[in-house]
Amino acid sequence: MSNEKTLVLIKPDGVRRGLVGEVISRIESKGYLIEQSRMFTADRALLEDHYAEHKDKPFYEPLVEFMMSGPIVAIVASGNRVIEGFRSLAGATDPTLAAPGTIRGDLARDQGTKVVQNIVHGSDSSESAVREIAIFFPK
Ligand code: DAT
Ligand code: MG
């Protein structure tokens, strides 16, 4: 699909640390297009919808609390294979293990918190992307 879209979130840790420009720059430098963006503080209902797949995980409540802890930036990025391409730019979920050169590998580390704080979210499949974009950018 040539105009594939993905949902990227710059999480509260990324916004607090002043990394909005850095993350957007990495997306643009890779050649993807920023189609839409929106900065706001998410509420519980929106985050419970977004993270429904993790409802039974031990880190679920800390994850929702962390994601409500400050403003986030929601972004729709587009381009051929952007879903896997942004996951590659983001790096592994655990920032300790994320490769240097990736957003998480370069910019995050283990903070000893119950939930991993790793700067960004990126949709993991085309189904997730469609679902998540509709949550953050309702028509
Ligand atoms: P990803 O964000 O790489 O797609 P995920 O969807 O499995 O990872 O998890 C969502 C977020 O929850 C992740 O970015 C950080 C946190 N998380 C995941 N696994 C965790 C774990 N085992 N312990 C603590 N936090 C975790
Ligand atoms: Mg995920």
PDB file of N, CA, C and O in Angstrom, residues 53-104:
ATOM      1  N   GLU A  53      -5.893  -4.298  24.406  1.00  0.00           N
ATOM      2  CA  GLU A  53      -5.213  -5.604  24.280  1.00  0.00           C
ATOM      3  C   GLU A  53      -4.378  -5.952  25.518  1.00  0.00           C
ATOM      4  O   GLU A  53      -4.008  -7.109  25.718  1.00  0.00           O
ATOM      5  N   HIS A  54      -4.031  -4.932  26.331  1.00  0.00           N
ATOM      6  CA  HIS A  54      -3.166  -5.168  27.493  1.00  0.00           C
ATOM      7  C   HIS A  54      -3.936  -5.222  28.814  1.00  0.00           C
ATOM      8  O   HIS A  54      -3.326  -5.212  29.890  1.00  0.00           O
ATOM      9  N   LYS A  55      -5.271  -5.274  28.750  1.00  0.00           N
ATOM     10  CA  LYS A  55      -6.115  -5.125  29.944  1.00  0.00           C
ATOM     11  C   LYS A  55      -5.744  -6.086  31.074  1.00  0.00           C
ATOM     12  O   LYS A  55      -5.835  -5.726  32.246  1.00  0.00           O
ATOM     13  N   ASP A  56      -5.318  -7.284  30.734  1.00  0.00           N
ATOM     14  CA  ASP A  56      -5.031  -8.271  31.777  1.00  0.00           C
ATOM     15  C   ASP A  56      -3.559  -8.332  32.187  1.00  0.00           C
ATOM     16  O   ASP A  56      -3.177  -9.153  33.027  1.00  0.00           O
ATOM     17  N   LYS A  57      -2.737  -7.449  31.632  1.00  0.00           N
ATOM     18  CA  LYS A  57      -1.294  -7.467  31.950  1.00  0.00           C
ATOM     19  C   LYS A  57      -1.034  -6.753  33.277  1.00  0.00           C
ATOM     20  O   LYS A  57      -1.734  -5.806  33.639  1.00  0.00           O
ATOM     21  N   PRO A  58      -0.016  -7.194  34.013  1.00  0.00           N
ATOM     22  CA  PRO A  58       0.294  -6.546  35.303  1.00  0.00           C
ATOM     23  C   PRO A  58       0.701  -5.073  35.167  1.00  0.00           C
ATOM     24  O   PRO A  58       0.531  -4.299  36.107  1.00  0.00           O
ATOM     25  N   PHE A  59       1.188  -4.687  34.006  1.00  0.00           N
ATOM     26  CA  PHE A  59       1.616  -3.294  33.829  1.00  0.00           C
ATOM     27  C   PHE A  59       0.503  -2.399  33.272  1.00  0.00           C
ATOM     28  O   PHE A  59       0.740  -1.225  32.998  1.00  0.00           O
ATOM     29  N   TYR A  60      -0.724  -2.964  33.129  1.00  0.00           N
ATOM     30  CA  TYR A  60      -1.806  -2.208  32.483  1.00  0.00           C
ATOM     31  C   TYR A  60      -2.158  -0.922  33.234  1.00  0.00           C
ATOM     32  O   TYR A  60      -2.170   0.170  32.652  1.00  0.00           O
ATOM     33  N   GLU A  61      -2.441  -1.037  34.540  1.00  0.00           N
ATOM     34  CA  GLU A  61      -2.839   0.159  35.300  1.00  0.00           C
ATOM     35  C   GLU A  61      -1.700   1.192  35.358  1.00  0.00           C
ATOM     36  O   GLU A  61      -1.935   2.373  35.091  1.00  0.00           O
ATOM     37  N   PRO A  62      -0.459   0.775  35.671  1.00  0.00           N
ATOM     38  CA  PRO A  62       0.644   1.747  35.598  1.00  0.00           C
ATOM     39  C   PRO A  62       0.791   2.382  34.209  1.00  0.00           C
ATOM     40  O   PRO A  62       1.114   3.569  34.097  1.00  0.00           O
ATOM     41  N   LEU A  63       0.521   1.599  33.168  1.00  0.00           N
ATOM     42  CA  LEU A  63       0.623   2.128  31.796  1.00  0.00           C
ATOM     43  C   LEU A  63      -0.407   3.228  31.571  1.00  0.00           C
ATOM     44  O   LEU A  63      -0.074   4.325  31.080  1.00  0.00           O
ATOM     45  N   VAL A  64      -1.653   2.959  31.968  1.00  0.00           N
ATOM     46  CA  VAL A  64      -2.710   3.964  31.785  1.00  0.00           C
ATOM     47  C   VAL A  64      -2.399   5.209  32.617  1.00  0.00           C
ATOM     48  O   VAL A  64      -2.504   6.344  32.124  1.00  0.00           O
ATOM     49  N   GLU A  65      -1.970   5.018  33.872  1.00  0.00           N
ATOM     50  CA  GLU A  65      -1.638   6.164  34.748  1.00  0.00           C
ATOM     51  C   GLU A  65      -0.495   7.000  34.144  1.00  0.00           C
ATOM     52  O   GLU A  65      -0.544   8.221  34.122  1.00  0.00           O
ATOM     53  N   PHE A  66       0.527   6.311  33.684  1.00  0.00           N
ATOM     54  CA  PHE A  66       1.676   7.001  33.066  1.00  0.00           C
ATOM     55  C   PHE A  66       1.231   7.799  31.835  1.00  0.00           C
ATOM     56  O   PHE A  66       1.599   8.967  31.662  1.00  0.00           O
ATOM     57  N   MET A  67       0.393   7.187  31.011  1.00  0.00           N
ATOM     58  CA  MET A  67      -0.019   7.846  29.769  1.00  0.00           C
ATOM     59  C   MET A  67      -0.938   9.045  30.023  1.00  0.00           C
ATOM     60  O   MET A  67      -1.073   9.914  29.168  1.00  0.00           O
ATOM     61  N   MET A  68      -1.565   9.082  31.228  1.00  0.00           N
ATOM     62  CA  MET A  68      -2.407  10.241  31.602  1.00  0.00           C
ATOM     63  C   MET A  68      -1.600  11.312  32.326  1.00  0.00           C
ATOM     64  O   MET A  68      -2.154  12.334  32.707  1.00  0.00           O
ATOM     65  N   SER A  69      -0.311  11.067  32.570  1.00  0.00           N
ATOM     66  CA  SER A  69       0.456  11.915  33.485  1.00  0.00           C
ATOM     67  C   SER A  69       0.897  13.246  32.896  1.00  0.00           C
ATOM     68  O   SER A  69       1.474  14.070  33.611  1.00  0.00           O
ATOM     69  N   GLY A  70       0.617  13.473  31.635  1.00  0.00           N
ATOM     70  CA  GLY A  70       0.992  14.748  31.013  1.00  0.00           C
ATOM     71  C   GLY A  70       0.615  14.721  29.555  1.00  0.00           C
ATOM     72  O   GLY A  70       0.105  13.707  29.059  1.00  0.00           O
ATOM     73  N   PRO A  71       0.875  15.819  28.856  1.00  0.00           N
ATOM     74  CA  PRO A  71       0.506  15.877  27.452  1.00  0.00           C
ATOM     75  C   PRO A  71       1.250  14.834  26.618  1.00  0.00           C
ATOM     76  O   PRO A  71       2.391  14.471  26.928  1.00  0.00           O
ATOM     77  N   ILE A  72       0.556  14.371  25.592  1.00  0.00           N
ATOM     78  CA  ILE A  72       1.148  13.501  24.581  1.00  0.00           C
ATOM     79  C   ILE A  72       0.978  14.179  23.214  1.00  0.00           C
ATOM     80  O   ILE A  72       0.180  15.106  23.085  1.00  0.00           O
ATOM     81  N   VAL A  73       1.737  13.724  22.239  1.00  0.00           N
ATOM     82  CA  VAL A  73       1.521  14.182  20.867  1.00  0.00           C
ATOM     83  C   VAL A  73       1.123  12.965  20.045  1.00  0.00           C
ATOM     84  O   VAL A  73       1.869  11.977  19.991  1.00  0.00           O
ATOM     85  N   ALA A  74      -0.072  13.027  19.458  1.00  0.00           N
ATOM     86  CA  ALA A  74      -0.548  11.970  18.557  1.00  0.00           C
ATOM     87  C   ALA A  74      -0.267  12.417  17.129  1.00  0.00           C
ATOM     88  O   ALA A  74      -0.494  13.573  16.776  1.00  0.00           O
ATOM     89  N   ILE A  75       0.277  11.489  16.356  1.00  0.00           N
ATOM     90  CA  ILE A  75       0.709  11.805  14.987  1.00  0.00           C
ATOM     91  C   ILE A  75       0.207  10.710  14.046  1.00  0.00           C
ATOM     92  O   ILE A  75       0.306   9.524  14.374  1.00  0.00           O
ATOM     93  N   VAL A  76      -0.297  11.101  12.893  1.00  0.00           N
ATOM     94  CA  VAL A  76      -0.510  10.149  11.803  1.00  0.00           C
ATOM     95  C   VAL A  76       0.633  10.362  10.820  1.00  0.00           C
ATOM     96  O   VAL A  76       0.811  11.477  10.290  1.00  0.00           O
ATOM     97  N   ALA A  77       1.436   9.329  10.619  1.00  0.00           N
ATOM     98  CA  ALA A  77       2.533   9.383   9.651  1.00  0.00           C
ATOM     99  C   ALA A  77       2.192   8.443   8.501  1.00  0.00           C
ATOM    100  O   ALA A  77       1.547   7.415   8.712  1.00  0.00           O
ATOM    101  N   SER A  78       2.644   8.788   7.301  1.00  0.00           N
ATOM    102  CA  SER A  78       2.295   7.961   6.148  1.00  0.00           C
ATOM    103  C   SER A  78       3.500   7.680   5.266  1.00  0.00           C
ATOM    104  O   SER A  78       4.501   8.408   5.299  1.00  0.00           O
ATOM    105  N   GLY A  79       3.360   6.638   4.465  1.00  0.00           N
ATOM    106  CA  GLY A  79       4.391   6.257   3.497  1.00  0.00           C
ATOM    107  C   GLY A  79       4.376   4.755   3.290  1.00  0.00           C
ATOM    108  O   GLY A  79       3.837   4.015   4.129  1.00  0.00           O
ATOM    109  N   ASN A  80       4.957   4.315   2.213  1.00  0.00           N
ATOM    110  CA  ASN A  80       5.021   2.878   1.932  1.00  0.00           C
ATOM    111  C   ASN A  80       5.720   2.140   3.086  1.00  0.00           C
ATOM    112  O   ASN A  80       6.835   2.493   3.448  1.00  0.00           O
ATOM    113  N   ARG A  81       5.045   1.158   3.683  1.00  0.00           N
ATOM    114  CA  ARG A  81       5.558   0.319   4.783  1.00  0.00           C
ATOM    115  C   ARG A  81       5.893   1.113   6.050  1.00  0.00           C
ATOM    116  O   ARG A  81       6.784   0.739   6.818  1.00  0.00           O
ATOM    117  N   VAL A  82       5.144   2.232   6.256  1.00  0.00           N
ATOM    118  CA  VAL A  82       5.432   3.069   7.431  1.00  0.00           C
ATOM    119  C   VAL A  82       5.174   2.351   8.749  1.00  0.00           C
ATOM    120  O   VAL A  82       5.805   2.657   9.761  1.00  0.00           O
ATOM    121  N   ILE A  83       4.249   1.376   8.769  1.00  0.00           N
ATOM    122  CA  ILE A  83       3.950   0.699  10.041  1.00  0.00           C
ATOM    123  C   ILE A  83       5.198  -0.033  10.541  1.00  0.00           C
ATOM    124  O   ILE A  83       5.674   0.201  11.655  1.00  0.00           O
ATOM    125  N   GLU A  84       5.764  -0.895   9.703  1.00  0.00           N
ATOM    126  CA  GLU A  84       6.979  -1.599  10.130  1.00  0.00           C
ATOM    127  C   GLU A  84       8.171  -0.655  10.177  1.00  0.00           C
ATOM    128  O   GLU A  84       9.060  -0.800  11.019  1.00  0.00           O
ATOM    129  N   GLY A  85       8.185   0.329   9.302  1.00  0.00           N
ATOM    130  CA  GLY A  85       9.304   1.283   9.284  1.00  0.00           C
ATOM    131  C   GLY A  85       9.388   2.104  10.563  1.00  0.00           C
ATOM    132  O   GLY A  85      10.473   2.311  11.108  1.00  0.00           O
ATOM    133  N   PHE A  86       8.238   2.553  11.082  1.00  0.00           N
ATOM    134  CA  PHE A  86       8.313   3.320  12.329  1.00  0.00           C
ATOM    135  C   PHE A  86       8.662   2.402  13.497  1.00  0.00           C
ATOM    136  O   PHE A  86       9.415   2.808  14.401  1.00  0.00           O
ATOM    137  N   ARG A  87       8.148   1.169  13.511  1.00  0.00           N
ATOM    138  CA  ARG A  87       8.516   0.225  14.585  1.00  0.00           C
ATOM    139  C   ARG A  87      10.049   0.015  14.587  1.00  0.00           C
ATOM    140  O   ARG A  87      10.661  -0.122  15.644  1.00  0.00           O
ATOM    141  N   SER A  88      10.613  -0.013  13.397  1.00  0.00           N
ATOM    142  CA  SER A  88      12.061  -0.151  13.282  1.00  0.00           C
ATOM    143  C   SER A  88      12.786   1.095  13.806  1.00  0.00           C
ATOM    144  O   SER A  88      13.780   0.996  14.541  1.00  0.00           O
ATOM    145  N   LEU A  89      12.274   2.276  13.469  1.00  0.00           N
ATOM    146  CA  LEU A  89      12.857   3.519  14.008  1.00  0.00           C
ATOM    147  C   LEU A  89      12.730   3.564  15.526  1.00  0.00           C
ATOM    148  O   LEU A  89      13.636   4.067  16.213  1.00  0.00           O
ATOM    149  N   ALA A  90      11.613   3.064  16.071  1.00  0.00           N
ATOM    150  CA  ALA A  90      11.370   3.133  17.517  1.00  0.00           C
ATOM    151  C   ALA A  90      12.289   2.195  18.288  1.00  0.00           C
ATOM    152  O   ALA A  90      12.773   2.535  19.359  1.00  0.00           O
ATOM    153  N   GLY A  91      12.520   0.992  17.752  1.00  0.00           N
ATOM    154  CA  GLY A  91      13.358   0.021  18.451  1.00  0.00           C
ATOM    155  C   GLY A  91      12.550  -0.839  19.409  1.00  0.00           C
ATOM    156  O   GLY A  91      11.337  -0.695  19.550  1.00  0.00           O
ATOM    157  N   ALA A  92      13.240  -1.731  20.085  1.00  0.00           N
ATOM    158  CA  ALA A  92      12.590  -2.708  20.967  1.00  0.00           C
ATOM    159  C   ALA A  92      11.864  -2.023  22.122  1.00  0.00           C
ATOM    160  O   ALA A  92      12.246  -0.930  22.558  1.00  0.00           O
ATOM    161  N   THR A  93      10.822  -2.704  22.622  1.00  0.00           N
ATOM    162  CA  THR A  93       9.998  -2.169  23.713  1.00  0.00           C
ATOM    163  C   THR A  93      10.843  -1.808  24.941  1.00  0.00           C
ATOM    164  O   THR A  93      10.639  -0.753  25.544  1.00  0.00           O
ATOM    165  N   ASP A  94      11.748  -2.683  25.313  1.00  0.00           N
ATOM    166  CA  ASP A  94      12.607  -2.456  26.491  1.00  0.00           C
ATOM    167  C   ASP A  94      13.779  -1.551  26.085  1.00  0.00           C
ATOM    168  O   ASP A  94      14.644  -1.964  25.306  1.00  0.00           O
ATOM    169  N   PRO A  95      13.825  -0.342  26.608  1.00  0.00           N
ATOM    170  CA  PRO A  95      14.854   0.605  26.136  1.00  0.00           C
ATOM    171  C   PRO A  95      16.286   0.180  26.475  1.00  0.00           C
ATOM    172  O   PRO A  95      17.231   0.611  25.817  1.00  0.00           O
ATOM    173  N   THR A  96      16.417  -0.683  27.476  1.00  0.00           N
ATOM    174  CA  THR A  96      17.753  -1.193  27.796  1.00  0.00           C
ATOM    175  C   THR A  96      18.284  -2.064  26.661  1.00  0.00           C
ATOM    176  O   THR A  96      19.488  -2.080  26.377  1.00  0.00           O
ATOM    177  N   LEU A  97      17.345  -2.778  26.011  1.00  0.00           N
ATOM    178  CA  LEU A  97      17.726  -3.704  24.938  1.00  0.00           C
ATOM    179  C   LEU A  97      17.586  -3.089  23.549  1.00  0.00           C
ATOM    180  O   LEU A  97      18.091  -3.652  22.572  1.00  0.00           O
ATOM    181  N   ALA A  98      16.897  -1.959  23.446  1.00  0.00           N
ATOM    182  CA  ALA A  98      16.686  -1.335  22.133  1.00  0.00           C
ATOM    183  C   ALA A  98      18.042  -0.935  21.540  1.00  0.00           C
ATOM    184  O   ALA A  98      18.914  -0.425  22.235  1.00  0.00           O
ATOM    185  N   ALA A  99      18.205  -1.206  20.266  1.00  0.00           N
ATOM    186  CA  ALA A  99      19.498  -0.964  19.623  1.00  0.00           C
ATOM    187  C   ALA A  99      19.843   0.533  19.592  1.00  0.00           C
ATOM    188  O   ALA A  99      18.968   1.369  19.349  1.00  0.00           O
ATOM    189  N   PRO A 100      21.105   0.868  19.831  1.00  0.00           N
ATOM    190  CA  PRO A 100      21.550   2.243  19.587  1.00  0.00           C
ATOM    191  C   PRO A 100      21.217   2.607  18.145  1.00  0.00           C
ATOM    192  O   PRO A 100      21.305   1.779  17.246  1.00  0.00           O
ATOM    193  N   GLY A 101      20.833   3.861  17.931  1.00  0.00           N
ATOM    194  CA  GLY A 101      20.385   4.285  16.605  1.00  0.00           C
ATOM    195  C   GLY A 101      18.877   4.373  16.514  1.00  0.00           C
ATOM    196  O   GLY A 101      18.341   5.047  15.646  1.00  0.00           O
ATOM    197  N   THR A 102      18.181   3.651  17.418  1.00  0.00           N
ATOM    198  CA  THR A 102      16.718   3.739  17.458  1.00  0.00           C
ATOM    199  C   THR A 102      16.302   4.818  18.473  1.00  0.00           C
ATOM    200  O   THR A 102      17.100   5.237  19.319  1.00  0.00           O
ATOM    201  N   ILE A 103      15.043   5.248  18.364  1.00  0.00           N
ATOM    202  CA  ILE A 103      14.530   6.281  19.283  1.00  0.00           C
ATOM    203  C   ILE A 103      14.657   5.793  20.728  1.00  0.00           C
ATOM    204  O   ILE A 103      15.189   6.490  21.593  1.00  0.00           O
ATOM    205  N   ARG A 104      14.160   4.577  20.989  1.00  0.00           N
ATOM    206  CA  ARG A 104      14.214   4.061  22.359  1.00  0.00           C
ATOM    207  C   ARG A 104      15.643   3.736  22.781  1.00  0.00           C
ATOM    208  O   ARG A 104      16.031   3.953  23.941  1.00  0.00           O
TER     209      ARG A 104
END
